[in-house]
Structure formats: structure tokens, C-alpha cells
Amino acid sequence: MYIDRKSQYDKYPEIRVQGFDREVFDGYGEILEELKSKIKKTPFVLVVDCYPGVDDKEVLAALSGLGADCLVQTGEVFKEEKMIREQLKYQLTDDRVFGKIYAGEILDFMDMVKLSKAREEVAEAKGFTIVYGFGASLVARGDMLVYLDMARWEIQLRYRKGMGNYQADNGDEDILKKYKRGFFVEWRIADKHKAQLFERMDYLMDTNKAGAPKMISGRAFLAALDKTARQPFRTVPYFDPGVWGGQWMKEVCQLDNSEENYAWSFDGVPEENSLLFNFDGVSVEVPAMDLVLYQPKLLLGEQVYARFGAEFPIRFDFLDTMGGQKLSLQVHPLTDYIKKQFGMQYTQDESYYILDAKEDAVVYLGLKEGVDKEEMTGALKDAQEGKCDFDAEKYINRFPAKKHDHFLIPAGTCHCSASNVMVLEISATPYIFTFKLWDWGRLGLDGKPRPIHIEHGLNVIQWDRTTKWVEENLVDACYTLKEEDGYKEEHTGLHELEFIETRRYWLERPAEFNTMGTVHMLNLVEGTAAVVESPSGDFEPYEVHYAETFIVPASVGPYRVSPLKENERIGLIKAYVR
């Protein structure tokens, strides 16, 4: 079915960076040799700061080859785990999934007396000293700073393998609780801390692959980020199985056939994805959030940055139920609710763009006319208690779904995709805030019941979003804006309640676009491939393939998109902040 497309999808999109061949180091051997060459005086202080999740044992074993006279580790400066847990009771809550965003900083978790002693120890050291660990640069400025970076997806995989949270003895804890602590606390303070170090880094080390680090100079790292912020690029996608997952991505994206299914793919979520830089044949992977944190204005544009700060507000991801099962019936919080309950500044408005579908495909969306709130509430609670199944068809609309339909889902709207649908989900970034109302009585892949949040859901359901309103406002609300020979532009959403605007383009010839000072996120929803070019030659022509998501930074301004193949009609969906 997809044989003409499956070989085109690039799972490891690289950004080529030239001119730094002598500032890239592959493996611990080359890394230690480079560091030794810079340690030429005494006393000398090497500061090795880390993102929480780095394998400290592995790195410290390698650094022992430098022969330090003194080693100071920040793990000994942090407060006791029992004290930190007590300190975070408000943020971590008793819920498996949801916490509250921590607004503080790394110093909040350090013992000030221990920190002062560590600083004194470094100041008094006479020979070669290494200060190592998360927050090491707060102990000493040092003579050289090496930062050890890691993508969030790799951290999540390590959680699954038994790694605990930073300084926490919780390796066997529920994976959802470990992820919650990372999402709501650790990654917040770590990003805030890292953002202050970009201009100070002498070197950055990619520690994503166990035993195979890569290191680049700070100069090369910042140059790569600057280059990326001025040209079209893709983030590195990742794929994950799920209880409802399907087979479409496995075939189209040439994934591991031994996996039972693939449910999700994040392809265009800078908060979670990474960037892959190719320095003269050496691939270096860094979190895409580094780009957002370091070059927010070039990437997002002045107005989007002023509104959201250094956060990427749009995300594209895939939900694959082709040959799979229904998603959970769910609803997302309203802005006021997500802010008060979880500390987020904006909510998870979204939409389902149908990349592909079988004949029986449907989407559940909005309430039926005349639904009794108390009756539906009781039915949901009875189902949750195991007294009966929830009769979704009695309360929720089912709309046929076909390829290229677009369903709009403002927060507060009950919804889910049924089986045999391939969804490109276009939404605001706070992706974790899904209130499951009913999960069809099944268990997750871990054999445990999946978390249900009926109380949260009932607090945000918009009971007036019934059939007539949904049909008029949310179901394929598409209209043509401009049409001429070989070109058609359509408005496809999102709803006026949502801050994201989407446009679809059908092209049989080159077409001119302009970011107009705001970031664009696009996906090639039809056709084999397209080429993105700069009319003034500001960046090299960039090729994208079917189903690939790519980002055009605000700084790019004018750009041109053309079908790669002559006489082929391509389709693009574009999202941007209104």
C-alpha cells in the first residue's frame, strides 16, 4: 500500500556544519587527549556540568584517566533525598501522571553549608581539580567548562531500564512517576541552569549513547545552533509502541518489524526531540530545546517569543491506529484550569489531520444533542469502578474520517480517534495533559490499568459542544483562500478559540512563502518529496519527504517550496501562531 513512499522517510535527519573538523572529538580516547592538551598550568580547575540523566559512573571512570589530584562531586552537595521529597510534595502530588510545574532553580536543592565547603575545597586546591556533576558550575567557575548534554527521550528510555531520578533511590518506581518528576521538576531547573551556560561552555559532550560520547567545542556548538536558526530543519523523530498502536508507521517509516505496533511518533516536538549535527562525518546529537533556549528570537520571531518566552508553542506528532485500537476517550484542560492546577501558561488545544484512513475509520468528537450531564457523569464513574462498560456511542458523536479531513479539537471537547486512522496531530505543546475519561476497559502494555482522570475531565468538559455546534465548527471546516494555475491555498483551522492557524497548500509548481516574522511548522501530507529553497540563496536547498515534519524559523523570511518530481502534485499543511 505504501511501497512507493516507505523508503523516503528519514529517521535521522542531519544538519551539516562545516569548518570545525579540528573541534570535534569522537569517543573517550580523543576526548581525554583533547582535554589533557588544555591542562597546562597548576592549579587548574576543570568543571564538568551535566544534565540530570547522564551516566555519572561511566563518565567519572573515563575522567579518571586525566589523573586529577582532587575530585569534587555535586551529588555530595545536594540535600538528602528525604528532604528533597518533602520539599517537592506540592509539585509531585499523589497522582501517577500530573504534578505542578516547579518554578524554582537548582540551588533550591543544594545544601548551602555543603556548597560553601565545596567551594572552599576547590579554592584551596593546589593541583589539578575536577568539579563534576549536575550544577558543577555553581561550585566553581573554573578554568574550563565541559557540559554533558542528553536528550529527554534518551532519559525516558533509561527510566524504563531502571534508572532513577537525579539523586533519588527510585529506580523501581512506577515509570510514570519518574517521568512526572523529570517533566515537572528536573528538566525545568536543568534547562534554566543550562541556558545560563551556553556562552561559557568550552566544550559540549553528547552522552546519548552509552560508551560512545562525542565532544565539540563550545564555538562549534553555538555556530551549529546559529546555522540551524536560519534555515529549514527537522528534528530527530522517535517512535513508541502503545496498547492501541497500529502498523502504518512501521511500513511507511521502515521501523522494526519485530515490534508489535507503533502508536506514537514525535516528529516536530523540540521540547522532546533532538537535533543531529554532522561535523565532517561525526554525528553529534543535542536536545532541540538547546536551540529554543539559545536562539529563541531567530527561531520563533519577536512576537511569538514575547508571548511564550523561550518555548516552542506548536507540536506535530503521529497517532497510528491503522490495524490497531481506539485511543482512550479524552478531554484536555481549559487554559484557566491548566494554569491553576498545573502551573502551565497555555493549554493543549489540538486538531486531528487525517493522513490516511480505512473505509471504516471514524473520529469521536463532541457530545450528542440532549446529553444529560448527570447521567453521563454517573456512567463514566460506574465504568471506572468496573460496574459496566461506558457506552460511548450513546453520548459521543462519531464522524466518518477519510484521508485529508481535518478535525478541530479546542480544549474542553471530548474526543478520540477510533481504529484504522493515521492522525497527524497538530497542537499546542503541553502534550502531557490528557484527561482520560474511558479506556475501553483495557490494560496498558505494562499490564497495569492506564491512568483515568474522570474528576479532572468533568471539571473541563464543555457540555454545550454538541452535534450541531461540532458539525459547524470542528468537522473539516475547510475553505479555499486562493486558487490559480498549479496552486491552491486552503484554510483548514484551527478553531477561533485556539492560537494556532493552519493552512493547506496543493502545489504542482513552485510557490512562494514568507514567515512574516513567525515560525512555521509544516508536513508534506501528499507527494513523494519537495524542495525548500531560499530565493536569495541564504541557505542550501532542503529536501523533505512524504510525512516528514520540518520547521522554517522566523528568521528565514521568504522561502520557496517546489515539488521534487516534475508533474507531481504535492500537499503541505502549515501551522503557525496567529
XYZ file of C-alpha atoms in Angstrom:
578
model
C 0.000 0.000 0.000
C 2.838 2.423 0.862
C 5.681 0.790 -1.095
C 6.390 3.939 -3.158
C 6.858 6.063 -0.032
C 8.316 3.972 2.743
C 11.975 4.256 1.684
C 11.940 8.066 1.631
C 11.240 8.891 5.275
C 14.457 9.980 7.005
C 14.597 8.811 10.623
C 17.957 10.502 11.243
C 17.826 13.939 9.598
C 21.190 15.676 9.877
C 22.227 19.307 9.832
C 25.623 19.652 8.183
C 28.050 22.019 9.887
C 31.378 22.732 8.199
C 34.612 24.348 9.286
C 35.104 22.657 12.654
C 36.862 19.411 11.757
C 39.549 20.014 14.416
C 36.994 20.837 17.095
C 35.104 17.515 17.040
C 36.178 14.532 19.148
C 34.772 11.022 18.843
C 34.990 8.671 21.822
C 36.659 8.936 25.213
C 40.141 8.457 23.763
C 40.008 11.575 21.597
C 38.095 13.497 24.272
C 40.668 12.833 27.014
C 43.524 13.612 24.665
C 41.969 16.999 23.844
C 41.287 17.857 27.483
C 44.815 16.868 28.529
C 46.235 19.180 25.867
C 44.467 22.148 27.501
C 45.546 21.434 31.080
C 48.932 23.147 31.116
C 49.086 25.044 34.380
C 48.592 24.447 38.084
C 46.398 24.910 39.872
C 43.792 24.064 37.210
C 40.067 23.537 37.728
C 38.050 21.546 35.180
C 34.295 21.985 35.650
C 32.136 19.212 34.179
C 28.469 20.180 34.447
C 25.756 17.681 33.494
C 22.122 17.321 32.559
C 20.355 15.007 35.036
C 20.257 11.558 33.445
C 23.897 11.385 32.341
C 25.600 8.151 33.438
C 27.879 9.586 36.114
C 29.670 6.279 36.793
C 30.622 5.858 33.154
C 31.869 9.430 32.727
C 33.756 9.537 36.021
C 35.511 6.281 35.179
C 36.673 7.828 31.918
C 37.710 11.119 33.529
C 39.868 9.217 36.000
C 42.284 8.929 33.080
C 43.049 12.617 33.495
C 44.700 11.947 36.868
C 43.031 14.645 38.953
C 44.528 15.487 42.332
C 41.135 16.450 43.703
C 37.584 15.428 42.730
C 34.559 17.336 43.994
C 31.143 15.875 43.120
C 27.956 17.908 43.300
C 25.972 14.850 44.337
C 27.501 15.380 47.789
C 26.315 18.987 47.824
C 22.619 18.252 47.269
C 20.213 17.890 50.155
C 19.246 14.432 51.360
C 16.651 12.680 49.193
C 14.121 12.567 52.057
C 14.366 16.332 52.456
C 14.021 16.934 48.709
C 10.916 14.723 48.518
C 9.366 16.666 51.383
C 10.287 19.908 49.650
C 8.602 18.726 46.418
C 5.374 17.319 47.933
C 3.338 20.144 46.410
C 4.875 19.680 42.929
C 4.918 15.876 42.808
C 1.411 15.257 44.254
C -0.002 11.767 44.776
C -1.106 11.410 41.143
C 0.729 8.955 38.856
C 0.812 11.388 35.933
C 0.217 15.005 36.893
C 2.314 17.270 39.042
C 2.785 21.023 39.201
C 5.456 22.934 37.299
C 8.373 23.861 39.550
C 9.332 27.492 39.096
C 12.497 27.494 41.205
C 16.102 26.673 40.398
C 18.811 24.147 41.080
C 20.152 26.000 44.125
C 16.871 25.251 45.897
C 18.011 21.639 46.207
C 21.554 22.257 47.363
C 22.652 22.368 50.974
C 24.164 25.837 51.371
C 26.603 24.724 54.071
C 27.844 21.828 51.929
C 28.005 24.105 48.886
C 30.132 26.607 50.780
C 32.527 23.865 51.914
C 32.819 22.505 48.368
C 33.649 25.967 47.077
C 36.322 26.367 49.759
C 37.809 22.967 48.908
C 38.158 23.944 45.249
C 39.573 27.369 46.077
C 42.244 25.869 48.344
C 43.241 23.031 45.977
C 46.790 23.324 44.642
C 46.958 20.826 41.802
C 44.507 19.639 39.121
C 40.885 19.599 40.332
C 37.755 18.244 38.656
C 34.366 19.540 39.795
C 31.775 17.127 38.455
C 28.000 16.784 38.348
C 24.647 18.468 37.859
C 25.201 22.112 38.822
C 29.018 21.844 38.957
C 29.385 25.369 37.574
C 27.698 26.657 40.751
C 30.543 25.215 42.821
C 33.323 26.820 40.776
C 33.719 28.857 37.631
C 36.947 27.009 36.913
C 39.463 27.309 34.107
C 37.498 25.153 31.652
C 33.824 24.191 31.404
C 32.640 20.992 29.743
C 28.872 20.476 29.584
C 27.444 16.938 29.282
C 24.133 17.053 27.433
C 21.383 14.491 26.851
C 18.031 14.328 25.042
C 14.859 13.815 27.082
C 13.848 10.801 25.027
C 17.057 9.005 25.986
C 16.397 9.867 29.626
C 12.929 8.308 29.359
C 14.410 5.136 27.872
C 16.849 4.964 30.779
C 13.975 5.386 33.247
C 12.382 2.316 31.654
C 15.602 0.355 32.109
C 15.691 1.134 35.810
C 17.464 4.476 36.142
C 16.034 6.628 38.908
C 15.554 10.367 39.051
C 18.508 12.534 39.967
C 19.832 11.718 43.460
C 16.740 9.575 44.048
C 16.710 5.911 45.022
C 13.612 5.178 42.945
C 14.823 3.009 40.088
C 11.977 0.533 40.677
C 9.304 3.214 40.959
C 6.389 3.479 38.514
C 7.801 4.804 35.220
C 5.024 7.386 35.038
C 6.046 8.818 38.405
C 9.694 9.019 37.359
C 8.679 10.751 34.150
C 6.457 13.116 36.145
C 9.354 14.180 38.362
C 11.513 14.761 35.295
C 8.847 16.729 33.402
C 7.569 18.914 36.227
C 10.772 19.492 38.187
C 14.148 18.221 36.999
C 14.012 19.239 33.348
C 12.644 22.669 34.269
C 15.513 23.540 36.573
C 18.068 21.825 34.317
C 17.023 23.834 31.243
C 17.021 27.042 33.246
C 20.530 26.264 34.505
C 21.859 25.164 31.107
C 20.556 28.302 29.381
C 22.910 30.365 31.529
C 25.949 28.374 30.406
C 25.787 28.448 26.599
C 28.227 31.338 26.207
C 30.568 29.881 28.837
C 30.937 26.322 27.536
C 34.411 25.467 26.303
C 33.118 22.084 25.154
C 29.803 20.275 24.865
C 29.636 16.489 25.119
C 26.880 14.335 23.601
C 26.303 11.473 26.073
C 23.203 9.921 24.475
C 24.879 6.638 23.501
C 26.362 4.603 26.318
C 30.127 4.313 25.983
C 30.239 6.360 22.786
C 30.367 10.074 23.613
C 31.082 12.847 21.120
C 32.513 16.228 22.082
C 32.578 19.530 20.223
C 33.995 22.898 21.101
C 31.634 25.484 22.541
C 32.371 27.587 19.464
C 31.259 24.779 17.144
C 28.146 24.138 19.237
C 26.956 27.747 19.134
C 27.764 28.019 15.423
C 25.628 24.929 14.756
C 22.715 26.392 16.693
C 23.061 29.717 14.897
C 23.115 27.991 11.495
C 20.040 25.931 12.345
C 18.099 29.008 13.451
C 18.500 30.486 9.948
C 17.418 27.597 7.716
C 14.712 24.902 7.390
C 15.442 21.848 9.534
C 13.957 18.684 11.005
C 14.220 17.284 14.490
C 15.096 13.627 15.066
C 11.823 11.679 15.370
C 11.235 8.877 17.811
C 8.637 6.115 17.777
C 6.978 4.228 20.598
C 4.550 1.293 20.825
C 1.256 1.533 22.706
C -1.736 -0.580 23.602
C -3.750 0.957 20.757
C -0.899 1.233 18.240
C -1.065 0.394 14.547
C 1.032 -0.672 11.570
C 1.148 2.375 9.257
C 4.328 3.963 10.609
C 6.058 0.599 10.732
C 5.623 0.291 6.988
C 5.922 3.894 5.811
C 8.860 4.792 8.058
C 10.577 1.396 7.826
C 10.561 0.661 11.531
C 11.481 -2.508 13.404
C 9.095 -5.253 12.263
C 9.684 -7.231 15.438
C 7.718 -4.653 17.420
C 4.030 -5.494 17.782
C 2.994 -1.973 16.816
C 3.888 1.698 16.924
C 1.414 4.095 18.470
C 3.182 7.450 18.690
C 5.840 9.338 16.846
C 7.088 12.720 17.938
C 8.385 14.328 14.754
C 8.473 18.047 15.385
C 8.424 18.487 19.173
C 11.548 20.483 20.092
C 10.824 20.066 23.789
C 11.240 16.292 23.390
C 13.144 15.716 20.133
C 16.795 16.312 19.363
C 18.928 17.800 16.613
C 21.578 15.779 14.811
C 24.598 17.809 13.705
C 27.021 16.319 11.187
C 30.503 17.754 11.733
C 32.579 16.403 8.846
C 31.185 12.888 9.236
C 30.852 12.838 13.022
C 27.222 12.958 14.203
C 26.550 14.877 17.398
C 23.086 14.759 18.966
C 21.815 17.552 21.201
C 18.354 18.372 22.598
C 16.372 20.581 20.208
C 15.475 22.641 23.274
C 19.055 23.948 23.173
C 18.101 25.837 20.016
C 14.913 27.186 21.593
C 16.810 28.315 24.688
C 19.762 29.866 22.853
C 18.173 31.434 19.760
C 14.505 31.977 20.632
C 14.090 35.205 18.693
C 15.657 33.915 15.473
C 13.673 30.689 15.732
C 10.294 31.867 16.998
C 10.198 35.503 15.968
C 9.860 38.567 18.178
C 6.091 38.358 18.683
C 5.944 34.629 19.460
C 8.902 34.992 21.825
C 7.230 37.928 23.573
C 4.096 35.830 24.057
C 5.533 32.438 25.031
C 9.122 33.105 26.060
C 11.773 30.527 25.164
C 9.243 27.763 24.490
C 8.242 26.236 21.173
C 4.426 26.524 21.234
C 3.495 24.174 18.343
C 3.992 20.439 18.012
C 3.313 17.852 15.312
C 3.098 14.166 16.180
C 1.652 10.956 14.759
C -1.069 8.758 16.275
C -1.267 5.437 14.446
C -4.299 3.165 14.902
C -4.156 1.578 11.420
C -4.830 -2.055 12.257
C -4.841 -1.057 15.935
C -7.378 0.019 18.540
C -9.224 3.148 19.595
C -7.436 5.826 21.588
C -8.825 6.500 25.051
C -11.844 8.808 25.179
C -10.333 12.020 26.477
C -10.531 15.768 27.017
C -7.905 18.476 27.543
C -7.962 21.231 30.186
C -9.037 24.802 29.585
C -6.331 27.467 29.882
C -7.539 28.711 33.258
C -7.671 25.165 34.614
C -4.223 24.094 33.421
C -2.717 27.272 34.828
C -4.309 26.942 38.258
C -3.923 23.175 38.611
C -0.545 22.513 36.990
C 1.235 25.856 36.556
C 1.223 25.810 32.732
C 0.673 29.111 30.934
C -1.296 27.739 27.965
C -3.187 24.564 27.225
C -3.323 21.617 24.865
C -5.592 22.812 22.071
C -5.198 20.462 19.134
C -6.528 19.004 15.909
C -6.502 15.713 14.014
C -5.306 15.926 10.432
C -6.067 12.587 8.753
C -3.003 11.405 6.858
C -4.612 8.116 5.966
C -7.679 6.065 6.864
C -9.504 2.857 6.006
C -13.137 2.815 4.937
C -14.477 2.123 8.433
C -12.460 4.924 10.087
C -14.213 7.324 12.465
C -13.329 10.059 14.933
C -15.239 10.564 18.185
C -15.803 14.287 18.688
C -18.109 16.339 20.909
C -21.310 15.378 22.707
C -24.575 14.290 21.172
C -27.588 16.585 21.414
C -29.553 16.309 24.632
C -26.880 14.537 26.657
C -27.730 14.635 30.348
C -24.670 15.753 32.291
C -25.539 13.851 35.475
C -26.354 10.669 33.571
C -23.076 10.725 31.602
C -21.114 11.538 34.758
C -22.657 8.565 36.521
C -21.986 6.277 33.567
C -18.311 7.289 33.470
C -17.884 6.700 37.196
C -19.653 3.338 37.044
C -17.351 2.282 34.200
C -14.297 3.404 36.144
C -15.410 1.315 39.121
C -15.804 -1.707 36.853
C -19.578 -1.951 37.217
C -20.138 -1.758 33.442
C -18.635 -0.548 30.176
C -19.137 3.059 29.170
C -21.477 3.328 26.177
C -19.505 5.936 24.247
C -21.838 5.819 21.231
C -24.743 6.907 23.446
C -23.046 10.162 24.443
C -20.299 10.991 21.915
C -20.603 11.838 18.201
C -18.904 9.549 15.671
C -17.864 11.168 12.392
C -16.546 9.275 9.354
C -12.878 10.062 8.775
C -11.210 9.999 5.382
C -7.786 10.984 4.109
C -7.077 14.757 4.354
C -10.021 15.516 6.650
C -9.184 17.915 9.473
C -10.973 17.716 12.843
C -10.502 20.653 15.212
C -10.335 19.934 18.943
C -10.297 23.017 21.191
C -9.674 22.291 24.877
C -12.742 21.047 26.711
C -14.007 18.942 23.771
C -14.452 15.178 24.285
C -12.679 13.252 21.537
C -10.593 10.322 20.371
C -9.547 8.564 17.195
C -11.001 5.114 16.512
C -9.103 2.251 14.881
C -7.806 2.373 11.284
C -6.918 6.074 11.345
C -3.499 7.637 10.808
C -3.510 11.014 12.533
C -1.112 13.904 12.175
C -1.851 15.680 15.436
C -1.316 19.435 15.252
C -1.470 21.087 18.629
C -0.074 23.356 21.261
C 2.972 21.947 23.039
C 1.726 20.895 26.541
C 1.225 17.327 25.334
C 1.131 15.534 28.688
C -2.194 16.976 29.846
C -4.692 14.408 28.604
C -7.585 13.573 30.904
C -8.676 10.039 30.012
C -12.392 9.530 30.606
C -12.694 5.921 29.409
C -10.105 3.480 28.116
C -12.399 0.742 26.847
C -11.661 -1.484 29.855
C -8.144 -2.459 28.793
C -4.705 -2.589 30.410
C -1.560 -0.832 29.252
C 1.462 -2.614 27.776
C 2.854 -2.839 31.312
C -0.178 -4.892 32.386
C -1.466 -2.103 34.634
C -4.681 -0.106 34.188
C -3.917 3.093 32.342
C -4.471 6.259 34.419
C -8.020 7.634 34.236
C -8.757 11.200 35.342
C -12.524 11.496 35.361
C -12.671 14.234 38.005
C -10.269 16.471 36.102
C -12.157 15.689 32.896
C -15.569 16.505 34.333
C -14.186 19.844 35.523
C -13.349 20.940 31.969
C -15.846 19.265 29.604
C -17.761 21.910 27.672
C -21.262 20.485 27.789
C -22.617 22.844 25.123
C -20.332 21.429 22.411
C -22.953 19.163 20.942
C -23.591 17.757 17.467
C -24.796 20.852 15.625
C -22.049 23.110 17.021
C -19.380 20.472 16.377
C -20.521 19.945 12.768
C -20.494 23.674 12.074
C -17.225 24.500 13.821
C -14.953 21.469 14.147
C -15.535 18.973 11.339
C -13.441 19.704 8.254
C -14.095 23.449 8.416
C -12.081 23.989 5.246
C -12.446 26.710 2.619
C -10.352 27.967 -0.290
C -8.424 31.217 0.157
C -6.648 31.394 -3.189
C -6.553 29.256 -6.303
C -4.692 29.666 -9.569
C -2.877 27.503 -12.080
C -0.924 24.802 -10.192
C -1.573 26.405 -6.781
C -4.311 26.183 -4.175
C -4.324 27.558 -0.621
C -6.953 26.456 1.888
C -7.801 27.461 5.426
C -8.246 24.270 7.457
C -8.302 25.541 11.067
C -7.710 25.727 13.886
C -10.780 26.967 15.703
C -11.014 30.637 16.684
C -10.599 29.554 20.338
C -7.105 28.259 19.529
C -3.976 30.337 18.901
C -2.647 28.139 16.089
C -3.588 28.783 12.455
C -3.262 26.070 9.806
C -3.179 26.342 6.013
C -3.056 23.590 3.411
C -1.393 24.026 0.028
C -1.733 21.923 -3.111
C 1.188 22.596 -5.431
C 2.060 21.482 -8.933
C 4.640 24.223 -9.367
C 6.992 26.297 -7.167
C 5.213 28.528 -4.652
C 6.480 31.479 -2.652
C 6.057 31.704 1.120
C 7.168 34.140 3.814
C 7.439 33.565 7.556
C 6.480 37.201 8.160
C 8.468 37.088 11.384
C 6.876 33.983 12.924
C 7.994 30.350 12.959
C 6.335 27.901 10.539
C 5.927 24.170 11.113
C 4.996 22.060 8.079
C 4.399 18.478 6.996
C 4.360 17.016 3.489
C 0.960 15.312 3.602
C 0.855 14.277 -0.067
C 3.514 13.586 -2.694
C 6.909 11.914 -2.761
C 9.176 14.852 -1.946
C 9.532 18.621 -2.030
C 12.412 21.081 -2.111
C 12.573 24.163 0.102
C 14.777 26.966 -1.242
C 15.831 30.499 -0.420
C 15.095 32.975 -3.259
C 18.261 34.852 -2.251
C 20.410 31.769 -1.639
C 20.616 32.282 2.138
C 20.504 28.535 2.764
C 21.142 25.411 0.728
C 18.135 23.739 -0.940
C 16.445 21.477 1.593
C 14.670 18.258 0.594
C 11.723 16.866 2.557
C 9.785 13.631 2.013
C 6.269 12.351 2.461
C 5.039 12.520 6.094
C 8.134 14.393 7.300
C 7.661 17.408 9.549
C 10.006 20.352 9.122
C 10.450 23.748 10.729
C 11.124 27.046 8.994
C 12.498 29.558 11.548
C 11.042 33.050 11.696
C 14.416 34.457 10.641
C 14.189 32.817 7.200
C 11.609 35.252 5.812
C 10.914 34.452 2.121
C 11.211 30.824 1.011
C 10.068 28.729 -1.923
C 8.614 25.201 -1.951
C 8.586 23.093 -5.140
C 7.577 19.511 -5.985
C 10.751 17.484 -6.406
C 9.288 15.398 -9.213
C 8.092 17.063 -12.372
C 4.303 16.933 -12.845
C 3.702 15.642 -9.300
C 1.077 17.320 -7.131
C 2.133 17.739 -3.508
C 0.219 18.709 -0.394
C 1.575 20.725 2.528
C -0.014 21.508 5.869
C 1.443 24.557 7.625
C 0.897 25.700 11.208
C 1.878 28.984 12.809
C 0.874 31.230 15.696
C -1.799 33.741 14.789
